[in-house]
Coordinates of N, CA and C in Angstrom, one line a residue:
M276 N 22.9 95.7 -76.6 CA 24.0 94.9 -76.7 C 24.2 93.7 -75.6
H277 N 23.9 94.3 -74.4 CA 24.0 93.5 -73.3 C 22.8 92.4 -73.4
H278 N 21.7 92.6 -73.9 CA 20.6 91.9 -74.0 C 20.9 90.7 -74.8
L279 N 21.7 91.0 -76.0 CA 22.0 89.8 -76.9 C 23.2 89.0 -76.2
R280 N 24.1 89.5 -75.5 CA 24.9 88.8 -74.8 C 24.4 87.8 -73.9
N281 N 23.3 88.4 -73.0 CA 22.7 87.6 -71.9 C 22.0 86.5 -72.6
L282 N 21.3 86.7 -73.9 CA 20.6 85.7 -74.6 C 21.6 84.6 -75.0
A283 N 22.7 85.0 -75.5 CA 23.7 84.1 -75.9 C 24.3 83.2 -74.9
L284 N 24.4 83.9 -73.6 CA 24.9 83.2 -72.5 C 23.8 82.1 -72.0
L285 N 22.6 82.4 -72.1 CA 21.5 81.5 -71.6 C 21.4 80.4 -72.6
V286 N 21.5 80.6 -74.0 CA 21.4 79.6 -74.9 C 22.7 78.6 -74.8
G287 N 23.7 79.3 -74.6 CA 25.0 78.4 -74.4 C 24.8 77.5 -73.2
I288 N 24.3 77.9 -72.1 CA 24.3 77.2 -70.9 C 23.1 76.1 -71.2
L289 N 22.0 76.6 -71.7 CA 21.0 75.6 -71.8 C 21.0 74.5 -73.0
C290 N 21.5 75.0 -74.1 CA 21.5 74.2 -75.3 C 22.8 73.4 -75.6
F291 N 23.9 73.9 -75.1 CA 25.1 73.2 -75.4 C 25.7 72.6 -74.1
G292 N 25.0 72.7 -73.0 CA 25.3 71.9 -71.9 C 26.7 72.6 -71.2
L293 N 26.9 73.8 -71.5 CA 28.3 74.5 -71.0 C 28.0 74.8 -69.6
S294 N 29.0 74.7 -68.6 CA 28.9 75.0 -67.4 C 29.1 76.5 -67.3
P295 N 28.4 77.2 -66.3 CA 28.6 78.7 -66.2 C 29.9 79.1 -66.1
T296 N 30.9 78.3 -65.5 CA 32.3 78.7 -65.5 C 33.0 78.6 -66.9
M297 N 32.6 77.7 -67.8 CA 33.2 77.7 -69.1 C 32.5 78.9 -70.0
V298 N 31.3 79.2 -69.7 CA 30.7 80.3 -70.4 C 31.2 81.7 -69.9
A299 N 31.6 81.8 -68.6 CA 32.1 83.1 -68.2 C 33.3 83.5 -68.8
S300 N 33.0 84.4 -69.8 CA 34.2 85.0 -70.5 C 35.0 86.1 -69.7
Q301 N 36.0 86.5 -70.2 CA 36.8 87.5 -69.5 C 36.0 88.7 -69.1
E302 N 35.0 89.1 -69.8 CA 34.3 90.2 -69.7 C 33.3 89.9 -68.5
L303 N 32.7 88.7 -68.5 CA 31.9 88.5 -67.3 C 32.7 88.4 -65.9
I304 N 33.9 87.7 -66.0 CA 34.8 87.6 -64.8 C 35.0 89.0 -64.4
Q305 N 35.3 90.0 -65.0 CA 35.5 91.3 -64.6 C 34.3 92.0 -64.0
Q306 N 33.1 91.3 -64.1 CA 32.0 91.8 -63.4 C 31.5 90.9 -62.6
P307 N 32.1 90.9 -61.2 CA 31.7 89.8 -60.2 C 30.3 89.8 -59.8
A308 N 29.6 90.9 -60.0 CA 28.1 90.9 -59.6 C 27.4 89.9 -60.5
I309 N 27.8 89.7 -61.7 CA 27.0 88.8 -62.6 C 27.3 87.3 -62.3
V310 N 28.5 87.0 -62.0 CA 28.8 85.5 -61.6 C 29.1 85.4 -60.2
E311 N 28.0 84.8 -59.4 CA 28.0 84.7 -58.0 C 28.6 83.2 -57.8
D312 N 29.7 83.1 -57.2 CA 30.3 81.8 -56.8 C 30.3 80.7 -58.0
Y313 N 30.4 81.3 -59.1 CA 30.4 80.6 -60.4 C 29.0 79.8 -60.5
G314 N 28.0 80.1 -59.8 CA 26.6 79.5 -60.0 C 26.0 80.3 -61.1
L315 N 25.0 79.7 -61.7 CA 24.2 80.3 -62.7 C 23.6 81.6 -62.1
P316 N 23.7 82.8 -62.6 CA 23.2 84.0 -62.1 C 21.8 84.1 -62.3
S317 N 21.0 84.9 -61.7 CA 19.7 85.2 -62.1 C 19.6 86.0 -63.4
P318 N 18.6 85.8 -64.2 CA 18.6 86.5 -65.5 C 18.4 88.0 -65.2
P319 N 18.9 88.8 -66.2 CA 18.6 90.2 -66.1 C 17.2 90.5 -66.1
P320 N 16.7 91.7 -65.8 CA 15.3 92.0 -65.8 C 14.6 91.8 -67.1
E321 N 15.3 92.2 -68.2 CA 14.8 92.2 -69.6 C 14.5 90.7 -69.9
L322 N 15.4 89.8 -69.7 CA 15.3 88.4 -69.9 C 14.3 87.8 -69.1
E323 N 14.3 88.1 -67.9 CA 13.3 87.6 -66.9 C 11.8 88.0 -67.3
K324 N 11.7 89.1 -67.9 CA 10.3 89.5 -68.6 C 10.0 88.6 -69.6
I325 N 10.9 88.3 -70.5 CA 10.7 87.5 -71.7 C 10.4 86.0 -71.2
L326 N 11.1 85.4 -70.3 CA 10.9 84.1 -69.9 C 9.5 84.0 -69.1
E327 N 9.1 85.0 -68.3 CA 7.8 85.0 -67.6 C 6.7 84.9 -68.7
E328 N 6.8 85.8 -69.8 CA 5.9 85.8 -70.7 C 5.8 84.4 -71.5
L329 N 7.0 83.8 -71.9 CA 6.9 82.5 -72.5 C 6.2 81.5 -71.6
L330 N 6.5 81.6 -70.3 CA 5.9 80.6 -69.4 C 4.4 80.8 -69.3
G331 N 4.0 82.1 -69.3 CA 2.5 82.5 -69.1 C 1.9 82.2 -70.3
E332 N 2.4 82.0 -71.6 CA 1.7 81.5 -72.7 C 1.3 80.1 -72.6
G333 N 2.1 79.2 -71.8 CA 1.7 77.9 -71.6 C 1.8 77.0 -72.9
D334 N 2.5 77.4 -73.8 CA 2.8 76.7 -75.0 C 4.0 75.7 -75.1
L335 N 4.7 75.8 -73.9 CA 6.0 74.9 -73.9 C 5.8 73.6 -73.2
S336 N 6.7 72.6 -73.7 CA 6.6 71.3 -73.2 C 6.8 71.4 -71.6
D337 N 6.5 70.2 -70.9 CA 6.7 70.3 -69.5 C 8.2 70.5 -69.1
A338 N 9.1 69.6 -69.8 CA 10.6 69.8 -69.6 C 11.1 71.3 -69.8
A339 N 10.7 71.9 -71.0 CA 11.1 73.1 -71.2 C 10.6 74.1 -70.1
T340 N 9.4 74.0 -69.7 CA 8.8 74.7 -68.6 C 9.7 74.6 -67.3
I341 N 10.0 73.5 -67.0 CA 11.0 73.3 -65.7 C 12.2 73.9 -65.9
M342 N 12.8 73.7 -67.1 CA 14.1 74.4 -67.3 C 14.1 76.0 -67.2
L343 N 13.1 76.5 -67.9 CA 12.9 77.8 -67.7 C 12.6 78.4 -66.3
K344 N 11.6 77.7 -65.7 CA 11.4 78.2 -64.3 C 12.7 78.0 -63.4
R345 N 13.5 77.0 -63.6 CA 14.7 76.9 -62.7 C 15.6 78.2 -63.1
L346 N 15.6 78.7 -64.3 CA 16.6 79.8 -64.7 C 16.0 81.1 -64.0
L347 N 14.7 81.1 -63.7 CA 14.1 82.3 -63.1 C 14.4 82.3 -61.6
M348 N 14.8 81.2 -61.0 CA 15.2 81.1 -59.6 C 16.4 81.9 -59.3
T349 N 16.6 82.5 -58.2 CA 17.8 82.9 -57.7 C 18.9 81.9 -57.3
P350 N 20.1 82.3 -57.2 CA 21.1 81.3 -57.0 C 20.7 80.6 -55.6
E351 N 20.3 81.4 -54.6 CA 19.9 80.7 -53.4 C 18.7 79.8 -53.3
E352 N 17.7 80.3 -54.3 CA 16.5 79.3 -54.5 C 16.9 78.0 -55.1
R353 N 17.8 78.1 -56.1 CA 18.4 76.9 -56.9 C 19.1 76.1 -55.8
E354 N 19.9 76.6 -54.9 CA 20.6 76.0 -53.9 C 19.7 75.2 -53.0
A355 N 18.7 75.7 -52.6 CA 17.7 75.2 -51.7 C 16.9 74.1 -52.2
A356 N 16.7 74.3 -53.7 CA 15.8 73.3 -54.4 C 16.6 72.0 -54.7
G357 N 18.0 72.2 -54.7 CA 18.9 71.1 -55.0 C 19.0 70.8 -56.5
E358 N 19.8 69.9 -56.8 CA 20.1 69.6 -58.2 C 18.9 69.0 -58.9
P359 N 18.5 69.3 -60.2 CA 17.6 68.7 -60.9 C 17.8 67.2 -61.0
E360 N 16.7 66.4 -61.1 CA 16.8 64.9 -61.3 C 17.5 64.7 -62.5
T361 N 18.5 63.6 -62.5 CA 19.1 63.2 -63.7 C 18.4 62.2 -64.6
N362 N 18.7 62.0 -65.7 CA 17.8 61.0 -66.5 C 18.5 59.7 -66.4
D363 N 19.6 59.5 -65.7 CA 20.3 58.2 -65.5 C 20.3 57.3 -66.5
G364 N 20.5 57.7 -67.9 CA 20.6 56.9 -69.0 C 19.3 56.5 -69.6
D365 N 18.2 56.9 -69.0 CA 16.9 56.5 -69.6 C 16.6 57.2 -70.9
P366 N 16.5 56.3 -72.1 CA 16.5 57.0 -73.4 C 15.3 57.9 -73.6
D367 N 14.2 57.6 -73.0 CA 13.0 58.6 -73.1 C 13.4 59.9 -72.4
A368 N 13.9 59.9 -71.2 CA 14.3 61.1 -70.6 C 15.3 61.8 -71.3
I369 N 16.3 61.1 -71.9 CA 17.3 61.8 -72.5 C 16.7 62.5 -73.8
H370 N 15.8 61.8 -74.6 CA 15.1 62.4 -75.7 C 14.3 63.6 -75.3
E371 N 13.5 63.5 -74.1 CA 12.7 64.6 -73.8 C 13.6 65.7 -73.4
E372 N 14.7 65.6 -72.8 CA 15.5 66.7 -72.3 C 16.2 67.4 -73.5
E373 N 16.6 66.6 -74.6 CA 17.1 67.2 -75.8 C 16.0 67.8 -76.5
A374 N 14.9 67.4 -76.6 CA 13.8 68.0 -77.2 C 13.5 69.5 -76.6
A375 N 13.4 69.5 -75.3 CA 13.2 70.7 -74.6 C 14.2 71.6 -74.9
K376 N 15.7 71.3 -74.8 CA 16.8 72.1 -75.3 C 16.6 72.7 -76.6
E377 N 16.1 71.8 -77.5 CA 15.9 72.3 -79.0 C 14.7 73.3 -79.1
E378 N 13.7 73.1 -78.4 CA 12.5 73.9 -78.2 C 13.0 75.4 -77.6
I379 N 13.7 75.3 -76.6 CA 14.1 76.5 -76.1 C 15.2 77.2 -77.1
E380 N 16.1 76.6 -77.6 CA 17.0 77.0 -78.5 C 16.3 77.8 -79.7
A381 N 15.2 77.1 -80.3 CA 14.5 77.6 -81.4 C 13.7 78.9 -80.9
I382 N 13.3 79.0 -79.8 CA 12.6 80.3 -79.3 C 13.6 81.4 -79.2
F383 N 14.8 81.1 -78.6 CA 15.8 82.2 -78.4 C 16.4 82.6 -79.9
H384 N 16.6 81.6 -80.8 CA 16.9 81.9 -82.1 C 15.9 83.0 -82.8
A385 N 14.7 82.7 -82.6 CA 13.6 83.6 -83.1 C 13.7 85.0 -82.5
L386 N 13.9 85.0 -81.1 CA 14.1 86.2 -80.5 C 15.3 87.0 -80.9
L387 N 16.4 86.4 -81.2 CA 17.5 87.1 -81.6 C 17.4 87.6 -83.0
E388 N 16.5 86.8 -83.8 CA 16.4 87.3 -85.2 C 15.5 88.6 -85.3
D389 N 14.6 88.6 -84.3 CA 13.7 89.8 -84.1 C 14.5 91.1 -83.7
D390 N 15.5 90.7 -83.0 CA 16.4 92.0 -82.6 C 17.2 92.3 -83.6

């Protein structure tokens, strides 16, 4: 059950542009180890394994690969890396980002259907 909740949390953050604080439900707020300073927490070990397998296959677009690699970072690593570059209204960059989100969303929908 926690596996599905974590996948839903990740899909919500990636695909719907929700901030971690918006996604943090009452259940997550009651578990402070999961939400650290309202930053995006590191994925649970089961999800980390899935993400590493997806990245290892090499079938993802560059933008989707960057998004998933960022999710595998610890909060400290993400803070050290800084904020990802913004698309600044560039239509091609916006399209690439949206396509990457749809690609990741489709992967997670398939994973949820398998469960």
